[in-house]
Amino acid sequence: MSRDWRIAICAIGALAVLFGMGGFFRSDTTSTLPASSPRKIAIAAAPVELPQSDPSSSVPTLSEAGRANVDKRVKILAAELAKMWTSNPQELVNVIDEASREAKVSPSVTLLLAIAHAETSGEILDVSEAGAVGLAQATPIACREEQCQGKLFVTRDYLIGARAYILKKPLGDADTIASLVVAHDDAKTRRRAKRLLDSAFALRLEGVGELDLLAPYGSADYYAEIGSAKRHNLKRLRELQSLLAHGSELQIRTYRDRVRHEYRDLKRMQIEHWRHYQVELMAERDRILERHFPLPASTMKKKMPYQAGEYLAQELDVRFSPTEMAAFLVSHLEHKAEEARTLARRERDVEEMTAALYNGGSHNVKRMLAGLIASLPETEQYRKKVPAMRRRLDHSIARLEIRSASRRVEAR
């Protein structure tokens, strides 16, 4: 091989080595990124249009659920009242529940039912010896106080009985105070008698203003006699004041016998005239029922009292209407509760005091609190009975709530 060929071959080899080394160094110093995987593109399917369905009849609406809950409570309360020999308990609960829900402010339904049960046990067409009528046993004075709209059956007998009932109270106070001294005349007893006499002066006009509510039915002579009786009562209390300061035990005894006689005369007048009023109103009630309905009055009162009551309210006296008397009960009991808050010593005593005021009236309850009346047995029983009844009805509702809550938990 010639010298030129050898030179050419060596040059080609050298160039090949140089190119190979350059590629090595480039691959060692330059980093390459891994190729990214191709992205997957999700294509959403078109929404499937489902046919509209009707609401399930087994799932109540909010209003239906509320109504169903009310209905359950009504049935529970009616069942509890039925255990206590209440007449027409379902109707009684319904009419009171409606009145409570329609009022802007109302006592609890269970307290209203406890009062209604204590008054008549559901005998909503009853007339009491004091001239009280209907579901709430309302008197004409109380109805006028609550501005009831409609007819009121008010007679001369009722007016005379109401006047005697109120105006005999100061004479009864004087009898009570004088009797203390007659029983045991010493300095301590006279000091106590003077304190009681101060209360008697303060309470001598309690309830008298209520007689003004009978103005549409009372004559001028009727109110003139009220004025005369007020002056007479004040005179008697002042006489006792003088006797407690300077009189002997014999003088106080003579005074006591005189005011006791006056008190008993007025009480007898009250009882007799209110009894006449009661008999007349019951007779008129039965006459109207038998004239309109094809059944005896006794049957109507037992089988259809709510229908009969609404008719009697139109024809005779609004107090026979269960609807009107349920509304009256809500309003009157709320007013009694307000008064009770001013008289009760503790908040927990307000309910009992409310019941006492509803049953006995403020003129009696205030005298009892002052010590002028030793006790009011009927009112004392009433003030215990009503809260106990309210608690019993509340417990029946609570048991319903517990059962409903248990079923909801099990359903989950």
mmCIF file of C-alpha atoms in Angstrom:
data_model
loop_
_atom_site.group_PDB
_atom_site.id
_atom_site.type_symbol
_atom_site.label_atom_id
_atom_site.label_comp_id
_atom_site.label_asym_id
_atom_site.label_seq_id
_atom_site.Cartn_x
_atom_site.Cartn_y
_atom_site.Cartn_z
ATOM 1 C CA MET A 1 0.000 0.000 0.000
ATOM 2 C CA SER A 2 1.343 3.338 -0.943
ATOM 3 C CA ARG A 3 2.244 5.944 1.519
ATOM 4 C CA ASP A 4 -0.691 8.215 0.454
ATOM 5 C CA TRP A 5 -3.315 5.512 1.149
ATOM 6 C CA ARG A 6 -1.919 4.931 4.590
ATOM 7 C CA ILE A 7 -2.155 8.638 5.396
ATOM 8 C CA ALA A 8 -5.782 8.775 4.175
ATOM 9 C CA ILE A 9 -6.847 5.754 6.234
ATOM 10 C CA CYS A 10 -5.246 7.166 9.402
ATOM 11 C CA ALA A 11 -6.996 10.496 8.891
ATOM 12 C CA ILE A 12 -10.404 8.828 8.487
ATOM 13 C CA GLY A 13 -9.851 6.767 11.691
ATOM 14 C CA ALA A 14 -8.861 9.816 13.670
ATOM 15 C CA LEU A 15 -11.953 11.676 12.573
ATOM 16 C CA ALA A 16 -14.174 8.704 13.536
ATOM 17 C CA VAL A 17 -12.654 8.623 17.037
ATOM 18 C CA LEU A 18 -13.159 12.364 17.495
ATOM 19 C CA PHE A 19 -16.846 12.206 16.468
ATOM 20 C CA GLY A 20 -17.495 9.246 18.803
ATOM 21 C CA MET A 21 -15.972 11.021 21.833
ATOM 22 C CA GLY A 22 -18.041 14.159 21.161
ATOM 23 C CA GLY A 23 -21.289 12.174 21.171
ATOM 24 C CA PHE A 24 -20.302 10.497 24.439
ATOM 25 C CA PHE A 25 -19.701 13.783 26.229
ATOM 26 C CA ARG A 26 -22.988 15.276 24.941
ATOM 27 C CA SER A 27 -25.051 12.316 26.143
ATOM 28 C CA ASP A 28 -23.396 12.388 29.574
ATOM 29 C CA THR A 29 -23.984 16.064 30.301
ATOM 30 C CA THR A 30 -27.448 16.645 28.825
ATOM 31 C CA SER A 31 -30.531 15.267 30.794
ATOM 32 C CA THR A 32 -33.627 14.347 28.912
ATOM 33 C CA LEU A 33 -37.206 14.528 30.381
ATOM 34 C CA PRO A 34 -39.361 11.417 30.200
ATOM 35 C CA ALA A 35 -42.111 11.617 27.666
ATOM 36 C CA SER A 36 -45.472 12.568 29.244
ATOM 37 C CA SER A 37 -48.306 10.097 28.909
ATOM 38 C CA PRO A 38 -51.155 11.275 26.759
ATOM 39 C CA ARG A 39 -54.117 12.837 28.666
ATOM 40 C CA LYS A 40 -57.452 11.020 28.777
ATOM 41 C CA ILE A 41 -60.384 13.261 27.931
ATOM 42 C CA ALA A 42 -63.700 12.236 29.577
ATOM 43 C CA ILE A 43 -66.735 13.027 27.533
ATOM 44 C CA ALA A 44 -69.862 13.418 29.775
ATOM 45 C CA ALA A 45 -72.943 11.607 28.657
ATOM 46 C CA ALA A 46 -76.047 13.665 28.047
ATOM 47 C CA PRO A 47 -78.343 13.767 31.159
ATOM 48 C CA VAL A 48 -81.194 11.343 31.102
ATOM 49 C CA GLU A 49 -84.551 13.114 31.460
ATOM 50 C CA LEU A 50 -86.660 11.298 34.064
ATOM 51 C CA PRO A 51 -90.443 11.612 34.089
ATOM 52 C CA GLN A 52 -91.843 13.855 36.872
ATOM 53 C CA SER A 53 -93.412 11.918 39.748
ATOM 54 C CA ASP A 54 -96.295 12.865 42.037
ATOM 55 C CA PRO A 55 -95.513 13.449 45.744
ATOM 56 C CA SER A 56 -95.868 10.285 47.766
ATOM 57 C CA SER A 57 -99.132 10.234 49.678
ATOM 58 C CA SER A 58 -97.318 8.532 52.550
ATOM 59 C CA VAL A 59 -95.090 11.600 53.133
ATOM 60 C CA PRO A 60 -97.168 14.468 54.582
ATOM 61 C CA THR A 61 -96.506 18.090 53.772
ATOM 62 C CA LEU A 62 -95.330 20.402 56.541
ATOM 63 C CA SER A 63 -98.850 21.666 57.223
ATOM 64 C CA GLU A 64 -100.229 18.137 57.125
ATOM 65 C CA ALA A 65 -97.558 16.942 59.544
ATOM 66 C CA GLY A 66 -98.374 19.826 61.894
ATOM 67 C CA ARG A 67 -102.079 19.110 61.702
ATOM 68 C CA ALA A 68 -101.459 15.414 62.283
ATOM 69 C CA ASN A 69 -99.380 16.218 65.356
ATOM 70 C CA VAL A 70 -102.133 18.470 66.717
ATOM 71 C CA ASP A 71 -104.718 15.770 66.094
ATOM 72 C CA LYS A 72 -102.621 13.246 68.001
ATOM 73 C CA ARG A 73 -102.343 15.586 70.966
ATOM 74 C CA VAL A 74 -106.065 16.295 70.918
ATOM 75 C CA LYS A 75 -106.826 12.584 70.982
ATOM 76 C CA ILE A 76 -104.354 11.949 73.799
ATOM 77 C CA LEU A 77 -105.791 14.782 75.921
ATOM 78 C CA ALA A 78 -109.352 13.676 75.226
ATOM 79 C CA ALA A 79 -108.496 10.116 76.215
ATOM 80 C CA GLU A 80 -106.963 11.337 79.471
ATOM 81 C CA LEU A 81 -110.011 13.477 80.267
ATOM 82 C CA ALA A 82 -112.292 10.547 79.513
ATOM 83 C CA LYS A 83 -110.581 8.604 82.299
ATOM 84 C CA MET A 84 -111.866 11.263 84.695
ATOM 85 C CA TRP A 85 -115.535 11.021 83.714
ATOM 86 C CA THR A 86 -115.488 14.099 81.492
ATOM 87 C CA SER A 87 -118.505 14.557 79.241
ATOM 88 C CA ASN A 88 -117.747 14.902 75.515
ATOM 89 C CA PRO A 89 -113.963 15.145 76.045
ATOM 90 C CA GLN A 90 -113.095 15.278 72.328
ATOM 91 C CA GLU A 91 -115.333 18.297 71.741
ATOM 92 C CA LEU A 92 -114.046 19.994 74.884
ATOM 93 C CA VAL A 93 -110.409 19.647 73.816
ATOM 94 C CA ASN A 94 -111.172 20.772 70.268
ATOM 95 C CA VAL A 95 -112.997 23.949 71.254
ATOM 96 C CA ILE A 96 -110.377 24.981 73.822
ATOM 97 C CA ASP A 97 -107.477 24.163 71.505
ATOM 98 C CA GLU A 98 -109.032 26.321 68.776
ATOM 99 C CA ALA A 99 -109.600 29.228 71.166
ATOM 100 C CA SER A 100 -106.046 29.014 72.460
ATOM 101 C CA ARG A 101 -104.513 29.041 68.974
ATOM 102 C CA GLU A 102 -106.650 31.974 67.852
ATOM 103 C CA ALA A 103 -105.703 34.161 70.828
ATOM 104 C CA LYS A 104 -102.687 36.468 70.683
ATOM 105 C CA VAL A 105 -101.730 35.477 74.223
ATOM 106 C CA SER A 106 -102.982 32.335 75.899
ATOM 107 C CA PRO A 107 -102.297 30.138 78.904
ATOM 108 C CA SER A 108 -101.315 26.563 78.081
ATOM 109 C CA VAL A 109 -104.042 24.340 76.658
ATOM 110 C CA THR A 110 -103.518 21.883 79.500
ATOM 111 C CA LEU A 111 -104.114 24.597 82.120
ATOM 112 C CA LEU A 112 -107.245 25.752 80.281
ATOM 113 C CA LEU A 113 -108.515 22.171 80.188
ATOM 114 C CA ALA A 114 -107.729 21.726 83.879
ATOM 115 C CA ILE A 115 -109.853 24.785 84.716
ATOM 116 C CA ALA A 116 -112.691 23.692 82.432
ATOM 117 C CA HIS A 117 -112.677 20.213 83.960
ATOM 118 C CA ALA A 118 -112.655 21.617 87.494
ATOM 119 C CA GLU A 119 -115.611 23.873 86.675
ATOM 120 C CA THR A 120 -118.039 21.477 84.989
ATOM 121 C CA SER A 121 -116.325 18.189 84.002
ATOM 122 C CA GLY A 122 -117.576 18.902 80.503
ATOM 123 C CA GLU A 123 -121.209 19.607 81.464
ATOM 124 C CA ILE A 124 -121.166 22.806 79.448
ATOM 125 C CA LEU A 125 -124.866 23.709 79.854
ATOM 126 C CA ASP A 126 -124.761 23.787 83.665
ATOM 127 C CA VAL A 127 -126.011 26.748 85.708
ATOM 128 C CA SER A 128 -124.529 27.184 89.196
ATOM 129 C CA GLU A 129 -126.059 28.550 92.406
ATOM 130 C CA ALA A 130 -124.057 31.746 91.882
ATOM 131 C CA GLY A 131 -125.529 32.345 88.432
ATOM 132 C CA ALA A 132 -122.435 31.089 86.619
ATOM 133 C CA VAL A 133 -123.078 29.430 83.268
ATOM 134 C CA GLY A 134 -121.413 27.268 80.668
ATOM 135 C CA LEU A 135 -118.050 25.723 79.920
ATOM 136 C CA ALA A 136 -116.149 28.375 81.886
ATOM 137 C CA GLN A 137 -118.872 28.953 84.511
ATOM 138 C CA ALA A 138 -118.930 32.659 83.724
ATOM 139 C CA THR A 139 -121.066 35.150 85.624
ATOM 140 C CA PRO A 140 -122.728 38.124 83.911
ATOM 141 C CA ILE A 141 -120.235 40.412 85.668
ATOM 142 C CA ALA A 142 -117.252 38.414 84.396
ATOM 143 C CA CYS A 143 -118.679 38.399 80.869
ATOM 144 C CA ARG A 144 -119.097 42.155 80.947
ATOM 145 C CA GLU A 145 -115.550 42.462 82.265
ATOM 146 C CA GLU A 146 -114.197 40.473 79.291
ATOM 147 C CA GLN A 147 -116.472 42.356 76.865
ATOM 148 C CA CYS A 148 -118.330 39.294 75.632
ATOM 149 C CA GLN A 149 -120.576 40.057 72.679
ATOM 150 C CA GLY A 150 -124.098 38.682 72.743
ATOM 151 C CA LYS A 151 -127.153 38.306 74.933
ATOM 152 C CA LEU A 152 -126.948 38.025 78.718
ATOM 153 C CA PHE A 153 -129.826 36.782 80.825
ATOM 154 C CA VAL A 154 -129.816 39.249 83.738
ATOM 155 C CA THR A 155 -132.829 39.589 86.024
ATOM 156 C CA ARG A 156 -133.706 41.524 89.156
ATOM 157 C CA ASP A 157 -132.916 38.430 91.221
ATOM 158 C CA TYR A 158 -129.392 38.290 89.858
ATOM 159 C CA LEU A 159 -128.835 41.997 90.507
ATOM 160 C CA ILE A 160 -130.011 41.803 94.127
ATOM 161 C CA GLY A 161 -127.958 38.680 94.773
ATOM 162 C CA ALA A 162 -124.812 40.234 93.313
ATOM 163 C CA ARG A 163 -125.215 43.389 95.403
ATOM 164 C CA ALA A 164 -125.727 41.414 98.611
ATOM 165 C CA TYR A 165 -122.771 39.135 97.821
ATOM 166 C CA ILE A 166 -120.304 41.997 97.471
ATOM 167 C CA LEU A 167 -121.602 44.384 100.128
ATOM 168 C CA LYS A 168 -121.834 41.816 102.905
ATOM 169 C CA LYS A 169 -118.037 41.379 102.867
ATOM 170 C CA PRO A 170 -117.057 44.344 105.110
ATOM 171 C CA LEU A 171 -119.665 43.266 107.666
ATOM 172 C CA GLY A 172 -118.164 39.789 107.650
ATOM 173 C CA ASP A 173 -114.747 41.336 108.256
ATOM 174 C CA ALA A 174 -116.099 43.282 111.239
ATOM 175 C CA ASP A 175 -117.645 40.099 112.653
ATOM 176 C CA THR A 176 -114.331 38.220 112.309
ATOM 177 C CA ILE A 177 -112.292 40.954 114.009
ATOM 178 C CA ALA A 178 -114.722 41.543 116.869
ATOM 179 C CA SER A 179 -115.003 37.799 117.493
ATOM 180 C CA LEU A 180 -111.247 37.599 118.117
ATOM 181 C CA VAL A 181 -111.515 40.082 120.965
ATOM 182 C CA VAL A 182 -114.659 38.470 122.366
ATOM 183 C CA ALA A 183 -112.882 35.100 122.465
ATOM 184 C CA HIS A 184 -109.728 36.389 124.165
ATOM 185 C CA ASP A 185 -109.547 40.053 125.166
ATOM 186 C CA ASP A 186 -105.980 41.102 125.913
ATOM 187 C CA ALA A 187 -103.501 43.688 124.633
ATOM 188 C CA LYS A 188 -101.927 41.311 122.107
ATOM 189 C CA THR A 189 -105.297 40.349 120.625
ATOM 190 C CA ARG A 190 -106.367 43.983 120.351
ATOM 191 C CA ARG A 191 -103.150 44.845 118.506
ATOM 192 C CA ARG A 192 -103.819 42.016 116.074
ATOM 193 C CA ALA A 193 -107.442 43.132 115.721
ATOM 194 C CA LYS A 194 -106.300 46.655 114.847
ATOM 195 C CA ARG A 195 -103.970 45.303 112.127
ATOM 196 C CA LEU A 196 -106.824 43.267 110.673
ATOM 197 C CA LEU A 197 -109.090 46.300 110.815
ATOM 198 C CA ASP A 198 -106.568 48.238 108.715
ATOM 199 C CA SER A 199 -106.878 45.487 106.088
ATOM 200 C CA ALA A 200 -110.670 45.622 106.331
ATOM 201 C CA PHE A 201 -110.629 49.357 105.602
ATOM 202 C CA ALA A 202 -108.314 48.772 102.634
ATOM 203 C CA LEU A 203 -110.528 46.019 101.208
ATOM 204 C CA ARG A 204 -113.976 47.427 101.985
ATOM 205 C CA LEU A 205 -114.559 48.486 98.348
ATOM 206 C CA GLU A 206 -112.965 45.393 96.790
ATOM 207 C CA GLY A 207 -115.362 44.130 94.123
ATOM 208 C CA VAL A 208 -117.827 47.005 94.511
ATOM 209 C CA GLY A 209 -116.661 48.554 91.256
ATOM 210 C CA GLU A 210 -117.609 45.345 89.437
ATOM 211 C CA LEU A 211 -121.258 46.118 90.139
ATOM 212 C CA ASP A 212 -120.929 49.112 87.798
ATOM 213 C CA LEU A 213 -120.587 46.597 84.951
ATOM 214 C CA LEU A 214 -124.267 45.764 85.486
ATOM 215 C CA ALA A 215 -125.317 49.334 84.656
ATOM 216 C CA PRO A 216 -127.251 48.313 81.495
ATOM 217 C CA TYR A 217 -129.521 46.206 83.695
ATOM 218 C CA GLY A 218 -129.633 48.097 87.010
ATOM 219 C CA SER A 219 -131.903 51.033 87.811
ATOM 220 C CA ALA A 220 -130.994 54.309 89.490
ATOM 221 C CA ASP A 221 -132.568 53.012 92.711
ATOM 222 C CA TYR A 222 -130.360 49.919 92.531
ATOM 223 C CA TYR A 223 -127.193 52.010 92.500
ATOM 224 C CA ALA A 224 -128.557 54.382 95.134
ATOM 225 C CA GLU A 225 -128.899 51.409 97.467
ATOM 226 C CA ILE A 226 -125.310 50.403 96.687
ATOM 227 C CA GLY A 227 -124.156 53.873 97.726
ATOM 228 C CA SER A 228 -126.160 53.652 100.948
ATOM 229 C CA ALA A 229 -124.679 50.236 101.761
ATOM 230 C CA LYS A 230 -121.129 51.513 101.179
ATOM 231 C CA ARG A 231 -121.678 54.336 103.673
ATOM 232 C CA HIS A 232 -123.218 51.933 106.189
ATOM 233 C CA ASN A 233 -120.236 49.574 105.966
ATOM 234 C CA LEU A 234 -117.781 52.407 106.481
ATOM 235 C CA LYS A 235 -119.741 53.526 109.550
ATOM 236 C CA ARG A 236 -119.612 50.027 111.038
ATOM 237 C CA LEU A 237 -115.839 49.753 110.552
ATOM 238 C CA ARG A 238 -115.284 53.134 112.215
ATOM 239 C CA GLU A 239 -117.413 52.036 115.167
ATOM 240 C CA LEU A 240 -115.184 48.993 115.577
ATOM 241 C CA GLN A 241 -112.092 51.175 115.364
ATOM 242 C CA SER A 242 -113.364 53.235 118.293
ATOM 243 C CA LEU A 243 -114.328 50.142 120.302
ATOM 244 C CA LEU A 244 -110.902 48.546 119.843
ATOM 245 C CA ALA A 245 -109.331 51.708 121.221
ATOM 246 C CA HIS A 246 -111.652 52.326 124.182
ATOM 247 C CA GLY A 247 -114.532 49.833 124.306
ATOM 248 C CA SER A 248 -115.091 47.032 126.800
ATOM 249 C CA GLU A 249 -115.364 43.356 125.935
ATOM 250 C CA LEU A 250 -119.142 43.544 126.522
ATOM 251 C CA GLN A 251 -119.508 46.494 124.148
ATOM 252 C CA ILE A 252 -117.516 44.660 121.490
ATOM 253 C CA ARG A 253 -119.675 41.549 121.954
ATOM 254 C CA THR A 254 -122.851 43.615 121.489
ATOM 255 C CA TYR A 255 -121.349 45.192 118.379
ATOM 256 C CA ARG A 256 -120.308 41.761 117.040
ATOM 257 C CA ASP A 257 -123.816 40.350 117.441
ATOM 258 C CA ARG A 258 -125.320 43.311 115.599
ATOM 259 C CA VAL A 259 -122.987 43.180 112.563
ATOM 260 C CA ARG A 260 -123.273 39.384 112.447
ATOM 261 C CA HIS A 261 -127.039 39.715 112.171
ATOM 262 C CA GLU A 262 -126.655 42.240 109.333
ATOM 263 C CA TYR A 263 -124.136 40.020 107.571
ATOM 264 C CA ARG A 264 -126.361 36.957 107.762
ATOM 265 C CA ASP A 265 -129.360 38.893 106.472
ATOM 266 C CA LEU A 266 -127.396 39.882 103.378
ATOM 267 C CA LYS A 267 -126.074 36.365 102.904
ATOM 268 C CA ARG A 268 -129.602 34.978 103.104
ATOM 269 C CA MET A 269 -130.729 37.563 100.553
ATOM 270 C CA GLN A 270 -127.876 36.592 98.224
ATOM 271 C CA ILE A 271 -128.647 32.865 98.416
ATOM 272 C CA GLU A 272 -132.397 33.250 97.950
ATOM 273 C CA HIS A 273 -132.246 35.609 94.978
ATOM 274 C CA TRP A 274 -129.482 33.711 93.204
ATOM 275 C CA ARG A 275 -131.409 30.505 93.714
ATOM 276 C CA HIS A 276 -134.456 32.089 92.050
ATOM 277 C CA TYR A 277 -132.219 33.265 89.210
ATOM 278 C CA GLN A 278 -130.737 29.792 88.751
ATOM 279 C CA VAL A 279 -134.149 28.109 88.615
ATOM 280 C CA GLU A 280 -135.519 30.687 86.170
ATOM 281 C CA LEU A 281 -132.526 30.437 83.835
ATOM 282 C CA MET A 282 -132.577 26.626 83.806
ATOM 283 C CA ALA A 283 -136.307 26.613 83.072
ATOM 284 C CA GLU A 284 -135.863 29.078 80.213
ATOM 285 C CA ARG A 285 -132.959 27.028 78.855
ATOM 286 C CA ASP A 286 -135.023 23.831 78.784
ATOM 287 C CA ARG A 287 -138.065 25.579 77.331
ATOM 288 C CA ILE A 288 -136.080 26.986 74.410
ATOM 289 C CA LEU A 289 -134.397 23.656 73.692
ATOM 290 C CA GLU A 290 -137.662 21.718 73.665
ATOM 291 C CA ARG A 291 -139.330 24.325 71.482
ATOM 292 C CA HIS A 292 -136.618 24.092 68.819
ATOM 293 C CA PHE A 293 -135.321 20.510 68.915
ATOM 294 C CA PRO A 294 -137.448 17.362 68.511
ATOM 295 C CA LEU A 295 -135.892 15.843 71.637
ATOM 296 C CA PRO A 296 -136.345 16.385 75.384
ATOM 297 C CA ALA A 297 -134.040 19.001 76.890
ATOM 298 C CA SER A 298 -132.384 16.350 79.062
ATOM 299 C CA THR A 299 -131.470 14.349 75.947
ATOM 300 C CA MET A 300 -130.106 17.403 74.151
ATOM 301 C CA LYS A 301 -127.942 18.301 77.144
ATOM 302 C CA LYS A 302 -126.528 14.794 77.225
ATOM 303 C CA LYS A 303 -126.274 13.850 73.548
ATOM 304 C CA MET A 304 -125.870 17.146 71.680
ATOM 305 C CA PRO A 305 -124.686 19.760 74.202
ATOM 306 C CA TYR A 306 -122.398 21.644 71.816
ATOM 307 C CA GLN A 307 -125.062 22.089 69.163
ATOM 308 C CA ALA A 308 -127.618 22.999 71.824
ATOM 309 C CA GLY A 309 -125.212 25.462 73.427
ATOM 310 C CA GLU A 310 -124.639 27.415 70.234
ATOM 311 C CA TYR A 311 -128.384 27.686 69.681
ATOM 312 C CA LEU A 312 -128.994 28.822 73.267
ATOM 313 C CA ALA A 313 -126.302 31.477 72.843
ATOM 314 C CA GLN A 314 -128.308 33.027 70.018
ATOM 315 C CA GLU A 315 -131.682 32.795 71.716
ATOM 316 C CA LEU A 316 -130.988 33.200 75.440
ATOM 317 C CA ASP A 317 -127.470 33.808 76.787
ATOM 318 C CA VAL A 318 -124.049 33.879 75.111
ATOM 319 C CA ARG A 319 -122.570 31.975 78.056
ATOM 320 C CA PHE A 320 -124.110 28.758 76.754
ATOM 321 C CA SER A 321 -121.909 28.902 73.637
ATOM 322 C CA PRO A 322 -118.912 26.567 74.023
ATOM 323 C CA THR A 323 -117.032 28.551 71.377
ATOM 324 C CA GLU A 324 -117.575 31.897 73.110
ATOM 325 C CA MET A 325 -116.867 30.477 76.543
ATOM 326 C CA ALA A 326 -113.619 28.869 75.409
ATOM 327 C CA ALA A 327 -112.488 32.289 74.166
ATOM 328 C CA PHE A 328 -113.709 33.848 77.431
ATOM 329 C CA LEU A 329 -111.736 31.268 79.406
ATOM 330 C CA VAL A 330 -108.512 32.097 77.553
ATOM 331 C CA SER A 331 -108.915 35.835 78.175
ATOM 332 C CA HIS A 332 -110.204 35.652 81.745
ATOM 333 C CA LEU A 333 -107.580 33.156 82.883
ATOM 334 C CA GLU A 334 -104.817 35.268 81.379
ATOM 335 C CA HIS A 335 -106.085 38.291 83.346
ATOM 336 C CA LYS A 336 -106.222 36.202 86.520
ATOM 337 C CA ALA A 337 -102.641 35.079 85.908
ATOM 338 C CA GLU A 338 -101.523 38.709 85.666
ATOM 339 C CA GLU A 339 -103.231 39.467 88.975
ATOM 340 C CA ALA A 340 -101.742 36.325 90.529
ATOM 341 C CA ARG A 341 -98.217 37.525 89.740
ATOM 342 C CA THR A 342 -98.819 40.565 91.942
ATOM 343 C CA LEU A 343 -100.146 38.465 94.846
ATOM 344 C CA ALA A 344 -97.977 35.332 94.801
ATOM 345 C CA ARG A 345 -94.855 35.448 96.932
ATOM 346 C CA ARG A 346 -92.895 33.133 94.632
ATOM 347 C CA GLU A 347 -92.995 32.481 90.906
ATOM 348 C CA ARG A 348 -93.765 28.816 91.475
ATOM 349 C CA ASP A 349 -96.932 29.828 93.381
ATOM 350 C CA VAL A 350 -98.417 31.808 90.476
ATOM 351 C CA GLU A 351 -100.307 28.876 88.978
ATOM 352 C CA GLU A 352 -101.994 27.983 92.272
ATOM 353 C CA MET A 353 -102.819 31.636 92.892
ATOM 354 C CA THR A 354 -104.294 31.927 89.391
ATOM 355 C CA ALA A 355 -106.587 28.979 90.070
ATOM 356 C CA ALA A 356 -107.601 30.427 93.445
ATOM 357 C CA LEU A 357 -108.485 33.782 91.892
ATOM 358 C CA TYR A 358 -110.515 32.117 89.146
ATOM 359 C CA ASN A 359 -112.511 30.147 91.693
ATOM 360 C CA GLY A 360 -112.782 32.498 94.670
ATOM 361 C CA GLY A 361 -112.421 35.963 93.201
ATOM 362 C CA SER A 362 -109.962 38.624 94.278
ATOM 363 C CA HIS A 363 -112.227 39.938 97.071
ATOM 364 C CA ASN A 364 -112.100 36.558 98.840
ATOM 365 C CA VAL A 365 -108.485 35.635 98.074
ATOM 366 C CA LYS A 366 -107.146 39.001 99.245
ATOM 367 C CA ARG A 367 -109.104 38.688 102.484
ATOM 368 C CA MET A 368 -107.712 35.215 103.023
ATOM 369 C CA LEU A 369 -104.154 36.474 102.469
ATOM 370 C CA ALA A 370 -104.794 39.322 104.924
ATOM 371 C CA GLY A 371 -106.129 36.934 107.577
ATOM 372 C CA LEU A 372 -109.705 38.232 107.476
ATOM 373 C CA ILE A 373 -110.906 34.863 106.199
ATOM 374 C CA ALA A 374 -109.463 31.881 108.016
ATOM 375 C CA SER A 375 -109.877 29.524 105.070
ATOM 376 C CA LEU A 376 -111.757 28.978 101.836
ATOM 377 C CA PRO A 377 -112.099 25.181 101.712
ATOM 378 C CA GLU A 378 -113.485 25.013 98.174
ATOM 379 C CA THR A 379 -110.883 27.442 96.848
ATOM 380 C CA GLU A 380 -108.060 25.677 98.705
ATOM 381 C CA GLN A 381 -109.071 22.380 97.113
ATOM 382 C CA TYR A 382 -109.434 24.038 93.719
ATOM 383 C CA ARG A 383 -105.990 25.669 93.813
ATOM 384 C CA LYS A 384 -104.401 22.240 94.399
ATOM 385 C CA LYS A 385 -106.611 20.303 92.001
ATOM 386 C CA VAL A 386 -106.042 22.478 88.931
ATOM 387 C CA PRO A 387 -102.200 22.352 88.869
ATOM 388 C CA ALA A 388 -102.299 18.607 89.568
ATOM 389 C CA MET A 389 -104.681 18.132 86.656
ATOM 390 C CA ARG A 390 -102.518 20.281 84.398
ATOM 391 C CA ARG A 391 -99.448 18.177 85.268
ATOM 392 C CA ARG A 392 -101.341 14.984 84.521
ATOM 393 C CA LEU A 393 -102.337 16.256 81.086
ATOM 394 C CA ASP A 394 -98.787 17.462 80.421
ATOM 395 C CA HIS A 395 -97.437 14.016 81.283
ATOM 396 C CA SER A 396 -99.814 12.392 78.812
ATOM 397 C CA ILE A 397 -98.433 14.655 76.068
ATOM 398 C CA ALA A 398 -94.854 13.977 77.195
ATOM 399 C CA ARG A 399 -95.407 10.236 76.860
ATOM 400 C CA LEU A 400 -96.612 10.806 73.300
ATOM 401 C CA GLU A 401 -93.474 12.822 72.496
ATOM 402 C CA ILE A 402 -91.216 10.109 73.917
ATOM 403 C CA ARG A 403 -92.909 7.414 71.835
ATOM 404 C CA SER A 404 -92.647 9.551 68.691
ATOM 405 C CA ALA A 405 -88.952 10.229 69.318
ATOM 406 C CA SER A 406 -88.288 6.515 69.837
ATOM 407 C CA ARG A 407 -89.956 5.654 66.542
ATOM 408 C CA ARG A 408 -87.864 8.271 64.711
ATOM 409 C CA VAL A 409 -84.661 6.810 66.151
ATOM 410 C CA GLU A 410 -85.664 3.276 65.158
ATOM 411 C CA ALA A 411 -86.485 4.441 61.630
ATOM 412 C CA ARG A 412 -82.918 5.669 61.180
#
